[in-house]
């Protein structure tokens, strides 16, 4: 079918573009069968440039450019049916006129490069193109003209090139998901580490330095850039994202010091910056993240001591600083993290003794503490008995007590003394204590 004929069919569809008006949908529709997205009302203060006619022509060009005939869901596209009935297209009333306000084309076998005409969809608020591994090329400059965007999801695609400073123009964004796969998407790795070696590294990623203009996305709450090929320093402007709740930079190639401005993100609940090349010290300002629940900064080159300020994070549930070059002792202040479930400080150069109250009765939620492969000395922490909630439900399991302990992983250190009886009662957990470094160990350890 020729492009001119497709364009004509699209124009025929305009006469019935809006079929109903009502409240805006809260969730993205699922593209299954004959499902289509009907028009709903979206209040907009000022009408963006363009019309339903220009929107329709842009959709036709998108269909042509991305191999629309092979899409999984293309019901009613480039037909004489109203645009509002085209699969994955949402048409809403914008300032009294029908406009395309959302495209839900995730996992739809899109193939090819995004056309420049994407920039004609000026009323677009949601663009979801994720899980299309054959979506290639760079992000067109015209996409950054879509200043009404609230949600942009391009994860698990094969887009390459850099992230333009023009990203700052998308100042209304609430969600920006550019995350990718560690391994070649054509291999369809399922995430199982046991099969990772059978897969090639993903060479189709975004690259270059993160633009400072990313700090202009002051309304963004969800930002995921994981497993892209970004290099250079993390811009200090990241601290301007005051609405941010979720930030993942995992598996990029970022370097330099973590900016102290991260401490200004007082709404942040999740921070992942692991598997990069960050160096220098952990900023003490992280102790100001009053809403934080998880911090994952493993697999970097961080040095210096762990800031005692982290002990002020009353909402913190998980702390992972494994695989760095951290030195000094474990701050006693970490014993004050009463909401902590899991802590991993393994594979560092920490020294001194384990704080007396670490894993004590005040940390009643602490399930696991991995302190292995450091330079820790002194005795094993006392095991504090913790009663399990709803233990009666598991009473049928032979030998299961109605209490538990914090699971300490302490092998590879310089600990000495005796192994407390509470540990010896559960031989299976002894492997988490042994062996210690050469020349160190316990007087009563099993032979």
C-alpha atoms as one frame of an Amber mdcrd trajectory, in Angstrom:
protein
   0.000   0.000   0.000   1.480   3.340  -0.991   2.032   6.158   1.475  -0.280
   8.547  -0.393  -3.152   6.085  -0.176  -2.510   5.565   3.550  -2.558   9.320
   4.080  -5.859   9.602   2.304  -7.369   6.859   4.429  -6.175   8.642   7.544
  -7.885  11.859   6.475 -11.125   9.986   5.883 -10.966   8.923   9.517 -11.024
  12.504  10.773 -14.764  12.935  10.428 -15.280  10.622  13.392 -12.082  11.197
  15.310 -13.803  11.919  18.627 -16.417   9.397  19.580 -16.905  10.155  23.262
 -15.758  12.489  26.015 -15.393  11.840  29.719 -12.860  11.539  32.508  -9.262
  10.853  31.598  -8.189   7.235  32.028  -5.824   6.562  34.906  -4.009   3.570
  33.442  -2.548   2.771  30.040  -4.824   0.475  27.993  -3.594  -2.992  27.076
  -3.192  -3.721  23.384  -5.066  -6.989  22.900  -7.335  -8.196  20.154  -9.667
  -5.522  18.893  -9.120  -3.245  21.864  -8.843   0.448  20.989  -8.584   3.606
  23.053 -11.552   5.937  22.981 -11.387   9.688  23.336 -11.488  11.271  26.756
 -11.245  14.835  27.943  -7.892  16.206  29.065  -7.978  19.767  30.354  -5.197
  21.896  28.872  -4.784  25.567  29.646  -3.349  26.562  26.277  -3.934  24.719
  23.003  -0.691  23.443  21.416  -0.015  24.027  17.747  -1.409  21.584  15.228
  -4.688  19.808  14.698  -6.172  16.353  14.448  -5.322  16.538  10.739  -1.604
  17.008  11.368  -1.784  14.359  14.093  -3.331  11.884  11.669  -0.712  12.478
   9.007   2.043  12.033  11.586   0.549   8.695  12.640   0.447   7.510   9.047
   4.113   8.394   8.642   4.890   6.564  11.886   3.081   3.495  10.579   4.983
   3.601   7.292   8.369   4.235   8.905   8.097   1.514  11.558   6.837  -1.389
   9.443   3.248  -1.034  10.602   1.991  -3.920   8.477   3.921  -6.301  10.765
   2.841  -4.817  14.100   1.290  -7.138  16.655  -1.590  -4.699  17.153  -2.535
  -2.396  14.320  -6.327  -2.634  14.390  -7.972   0.131  12.351  -4.700   1.926
  11.584  -4.724   3.869   8.270  -8.296   2.783   7.618 -11.473   4.801   7.226
 -12.214   4.217  10.899 -11.899   7.194  13.310  -8.371   7.830  14.594  -9.693
   7.345  18.123 -10.307   3.661  17.289  -6.774   2.950  16.054  -5.100   0.453
  18.389  -3.018   2.189  21.022  -4.080   5.716  20.036  -5.827   7.948  22.525
  -7.712  11.002  21.307  -8.834  13.603  23.812 -10.562  16.958  23.803  -7.835
  19.614  24.040  -9.057  23.195  24.302 -12.290  22.244  22.533 -10.712  20.262
  19.703  -9.829  16.578  19.274  -6.101  15.778  19.472  -3.945  12.687  19.817
  -2.740  12.756  23.430  -1.281   9.276  23.932   0.401   6.462  22.013   0.605
   3.042  23.659   2.737   0.999  21.253   4.889  -0.953  23.689   5.889  -4.535
  22.740   4.342  -4.067  19.300   7.163  -5.173  16.944   8.028  -1.680  15.803
  10.991  -1.846  13.415  13.048   1.002  12.019  13.894   4.566  13.036  11.546
   7.062  14.616  10.524   9.581  11.927  10.876  13.332  12.335   7.108  13.601
  12.018   6.811  12.440  15.645   7.324  16.102  16.475   3.961  16.966  14.857
   2.073  15.233  17.676   2.258  18.426  19.699  -0.571  17.533  22.112   1.009
  14.210  23.079   1.143  13.619  26.831   2.119   9.938  26.843   4.534   8.154
  24.497   5.119   4.473  25.239   7.389   2.645  22.794   9.105   0.300  25.258
  10.010  -3.342  24.542  10.479  -2.826  20.816  13.976  -4.229  20.359  14.088
  -3.398  16.654  13.425   0.293  17.208  16.782   1.703  16.113  18.575   4.930
  15.265  18.878   8.011  17.439  16.192   9.950  19.287  15.063  12.511  16.683
  15.480  16.151  17.656  11.808  16.661  16.875  10.784  14.456  19.800  12.094
  17.103  22.192   9.471  19.491  20.767   6.714  17.488  22.491   6.608  19.819
  25.470   3.267  18.462  26.703   4.784  15.041  27.460   4.191  13.662  30.947
   5.365  10.111  30.318   8.144   8.959  27.963   8.986   5.263  28.000  11.670
   3.987  25.606  13.095   1.127  27.673  14.435  -2.054  26.052  14.788  -0.560
  22.591  17.921  -0.378  20.431  18.152   3.403  20.252  21.668   4.794  19.997
  23.330   8.209  19.967  23.380  10.798  22.724  20.766  12.365  24.948  20.394
  15.908  23.680  20.505  18.967  25.962  17.059  19.596  24.489  15.755  17.029
  27.001  15.377  20.040  29.285  12.486  21.248  27.112  10.349  18.339  28.356
   9.801  20.130  31.645   6.371  18.573  32.236   7.695  15.019  32.408   6.604
  12.908  35.357   8.163   9.663  34.051  11.313   9.191  31.973  12.247   5.552
  31.416  15.224   4.990  29.114  16.475   1.828  30.808  17.988  -0.957  28.769
  19.266  -4.514  28.956  22.764  -5.514  30.028  22.831  -8.057  27.237  22.086
  -8.006  23.538  18.322  -7.704  23.193  18.305  -9.995  20.171  19.380 -12.795
  22.518  16.338 -12.292  24.772  18.238 -12.856  27.996  15.771 -13.632  30.799
  17.856 -12.097  33.574  19.152 -15.408  34.958  22.808 -14.881  36.024  23.448
 -18.574  35.372  22.923 -18.068  31.641  24.462 -14.594  31.367  27.741 -15.898
  29.948  25.842 -17.287  26.982  24.780 -13.797  25.921  26.598 -10.934  24.264
  26.896  -7.500  25.893  24.381  -5.024  24.551  26.123  -2.713  22.099  23.010
  -0.781  21.151  22.673   1.827  23.856  22.600   5.560  24.302  26.024   7.062
  24.982  27.865  10.269  25.805  27.598  12.473  28.861  24.344  13.240  30.595
  23.406  16.829  29.740  23.226  19.338  32.585  19.775  20.274  31.266  18.400
  17.109  32.826  18.129  19.255  35.945  15.288  21.168  34.271  12.952  18.167
  34.628  11.768  19.463  37.973   8.447  17.597  37.863   9.891  14.163  37.134
   9.205  11.556  39.805  10.514   8.416  38.057  13.871   8.463  36.249  15.488
   5.227  35.030  18.642   5.341  32.887  20.003   1.927  33.847  22.210  -0.083
  31.490  22.672   2.727  29.031  26.198   3.669  27.947  26.319   7.103  29.554
  29.798   8.266  30.550  31.351  11.155  32.448  30.194  12.727  35.679  26.684
  12.768  37.074  25.655  16.430  36.711  25.265  18.301  39.974  22.011  19.635
  38.521  20.468  16.277  39.397  19.854  17.811  42.817  17.258  20.146  41.288
  14.820  17.265  40.707  12.900  17.956  43.892   9.941  15.746  42.936  12.078
  12.666  42.249  11.064   9.479  44.047  12.871   6.836  41.974  16.351   7.211
  40.469  18.224   4.359  38.806  21.614   4.810  37.143  22.589   1.167  37.518
  25.004  -0.368  35.051  25.998   2.752  33.144  29.605   3.937  32.784  29.370
   7.057  34.870  32.482   8.202  36.711  33.756  10.923  39.007  32.370  11.673
  42.440  28.771  11.307  43.455  27.517  14.899  43.720  26.627  16.183  47.168
  23.494  17.647  45.562  21.913  14.170  45.759  21.208  14.993  49.380  18.728
  17.652  48.290  16.317  15.029  46.921  14.156  14.902  50.015  11.332  13.046
  48.221  13.631  10.285  46.958  12.665   6.773  48.016  14.901   4.643  45.776
  18.493   5.313  44.690  20.482   2.896  42.561  23.901   3.900  41.230  25.612
   0.515  41.296  27.913  -0.976  38.669  29.442   2.295  37.507  32.896   3.838
  37.949  32.093   6.339  40.681  35.073   7.185  42.871  35.822   9.449  45.815
  33.913   9.414  49.070  30.258   8.827  49.740  28.753  12.279  50.256  27.669
  12.831  53.852  24.659  14.687  52.412  23.015  11.316  51.712  22.068  11.418
  55.370  19.520  14.104  54.459  17.409  11.770  52.298  14.552  11.749  54.772
  12.233   9.652  52.569  14.752   7.091  51.315  13.934   3.392  51.534  16.660
   1.799  49.420  20.242   2.815  48.585  22.212   0.616  46.158  25.700   1.888
  45.257  27.589  -1.397  44.941  30.247  -2.215  42.377  32.008   1.145  42.140
  35.377   2.541  43.268  34.217   4.503  46.275  36.823   5.090  48.964  37.019
   6.705  52.383  34.770   5.913  55.306  31.045   5.301  55.494  29.417   8.574
  56.628  27.937   8.347  60.110  25.156  10.598  58.799  23.547   7.522  57.211
  22.442   6.579  60.698  19.824   9.332  60.502  17.903   7.560  57.696  14.980
   6.306  59.754  13.034   5.150  56.673  15.938   3.145  55.204  15.158  -0.533
  54.582  18.027  -1.645  52.328  21.628  -0.426  52.148  24.040  -1.950  49.624
  27.579  -0.567  49.419  29.260  -3.859  48.479  32.191  -4.124  46.113  33.829
  -0.758  46.688  37.077   0.329  48.379  35.591   1.712  51.576  37.860   1.890
  54.611  37.585   2.713  58.300  35.229   1.151  60.784  31.519   0.457  60.506
  29.865   3.535  62.027  28.085   2.784  65.290  25.336   5.061  63.964  24.244
   2.303  61.561  22.950   0.458  64.611  20.301   3.177  64.853  18.677   2.155
  61.547  15.611   0.606  63.120  13.776   0.151  59.833  16.622  -1.751  58.155
  15.883  -5.139  56.556  19.082  -5.854  54.619  22.587  -4.366  54.697  25.474
  -5.420  52.439  28.936  -3.969  53.103  30.862  -6.948  51.719  33.987  -6.816
  49.545  35.368  -3.556  50.926  38.358  -2.767  53.173  36.493  -2.059  56.385
  38.411  -2.618  59.598  37.907  -2.519  63.340  35.285  -4.411  65.301  31.611
  -4.782  64.498  29.644  -2.253  66.605  28.303  -3.803  69.802  24.663  -2.949
  69.089  24.799  -3.757  65.376  21.960  -6.187  64.659  20.767  -5.788  68.222
  17.277  -5.859  69.668  16.549  -2.343  68.421  16.948  -3.537  64.806  14.146
  -6.044  65.040  13.491  -6.049  61.276  17.065  -6.822  60.218  17.017 -10.065
  58.224  20.519 -10.193  56.748  23.838  -8.412  57.280  26.598  -9.267  54.794
  29.928  -7.997  56.121  32.094 -10.627  54.432  35.506 -10.108  52.815  36.656
  -7.069  54.750  39.381  -6.592  57.384  37.103  -6.759  60.431  38.541  -7.943
  63.732  37.166  -8.897  67.118  34.272 -11.181  68.001  31.143 -12.342  66.242
  28.059 -10.283  67.190  25.679 -11.823  69.680  22.607 -13.355  68.109  19.395
 -11.689  69.195  16.339 -13.924  69.152  13.533 -12.484  67.061  10.052 -13.960
  67.133   8.606 -14.577  63.724   5.214 -13.082  62.873   2.524 -15.713  62.314
   4.992 -18.485  63.154   2.116 -20.892  63.832   1.457 -21.071  60.096   4.831
 -22.770  59.632   4.767 -25.059  62.654   4.246 -28.098  60.398   7.797 -27.707
  59.051   9.924 -30.110  61.084  12.331 -28.420  63.436  11.387 -24.848  62.639
  11.483 -22.768  65.828   9.055 -19.946  66.460  11.900 -17.475  66.370  14.717
 -16.421  64.078  17.972 -14.517  64.033  19.645 -11.909  61.880  21.611 -13.786
  59.238  25.215 -12.572  59.563  27.606 -13.310  56.680  31.091 -12.827  58.124
  33.523 -15.039  56.198  36.760 -13.608  54.777  37.539 -11.312  57.725  39.961
 -11.463  60.676  37.467 -12.372  63.370  38.483 -14.532  66.322  37.274 -15.769
  69.709  34.503 -18.328  70.030  31.414 -19.054  67.996  28.331 -18.428  70.188
  26.112 -21.418  70.911  23.228 -19.828  69.021  25.245 -20.139  65.810  26.419
 -23.692  66.515  22.804 -24.782  66.925  22.291 -24.227  63.197  25.211 -25.915
  61.393  23.979 -24.829  57.972  24.726 -21.210  58.818  28.317 -21.915  59.861
  29.394 -21.686  56.238  28.523 -17.986  56.452  31.171 -17.535  59.166  33.981
 -19.666  57.726  36.658 -19.454  56.668  38.286 -16.363  58.089  41.487 -15.041
  56.561  44.640 -17.109  56.970  45.841 -17.023  60.566  42.422 -16.139  61.983
  39.468 -18.184  63.115  37.578 -19.439  66.147  38.747 -21.684  68.952  35.603
 -23.828  68.843  34.940 -23.976  65.133  33.987 -27.442  63.807  36.791 -29.474
  62.298
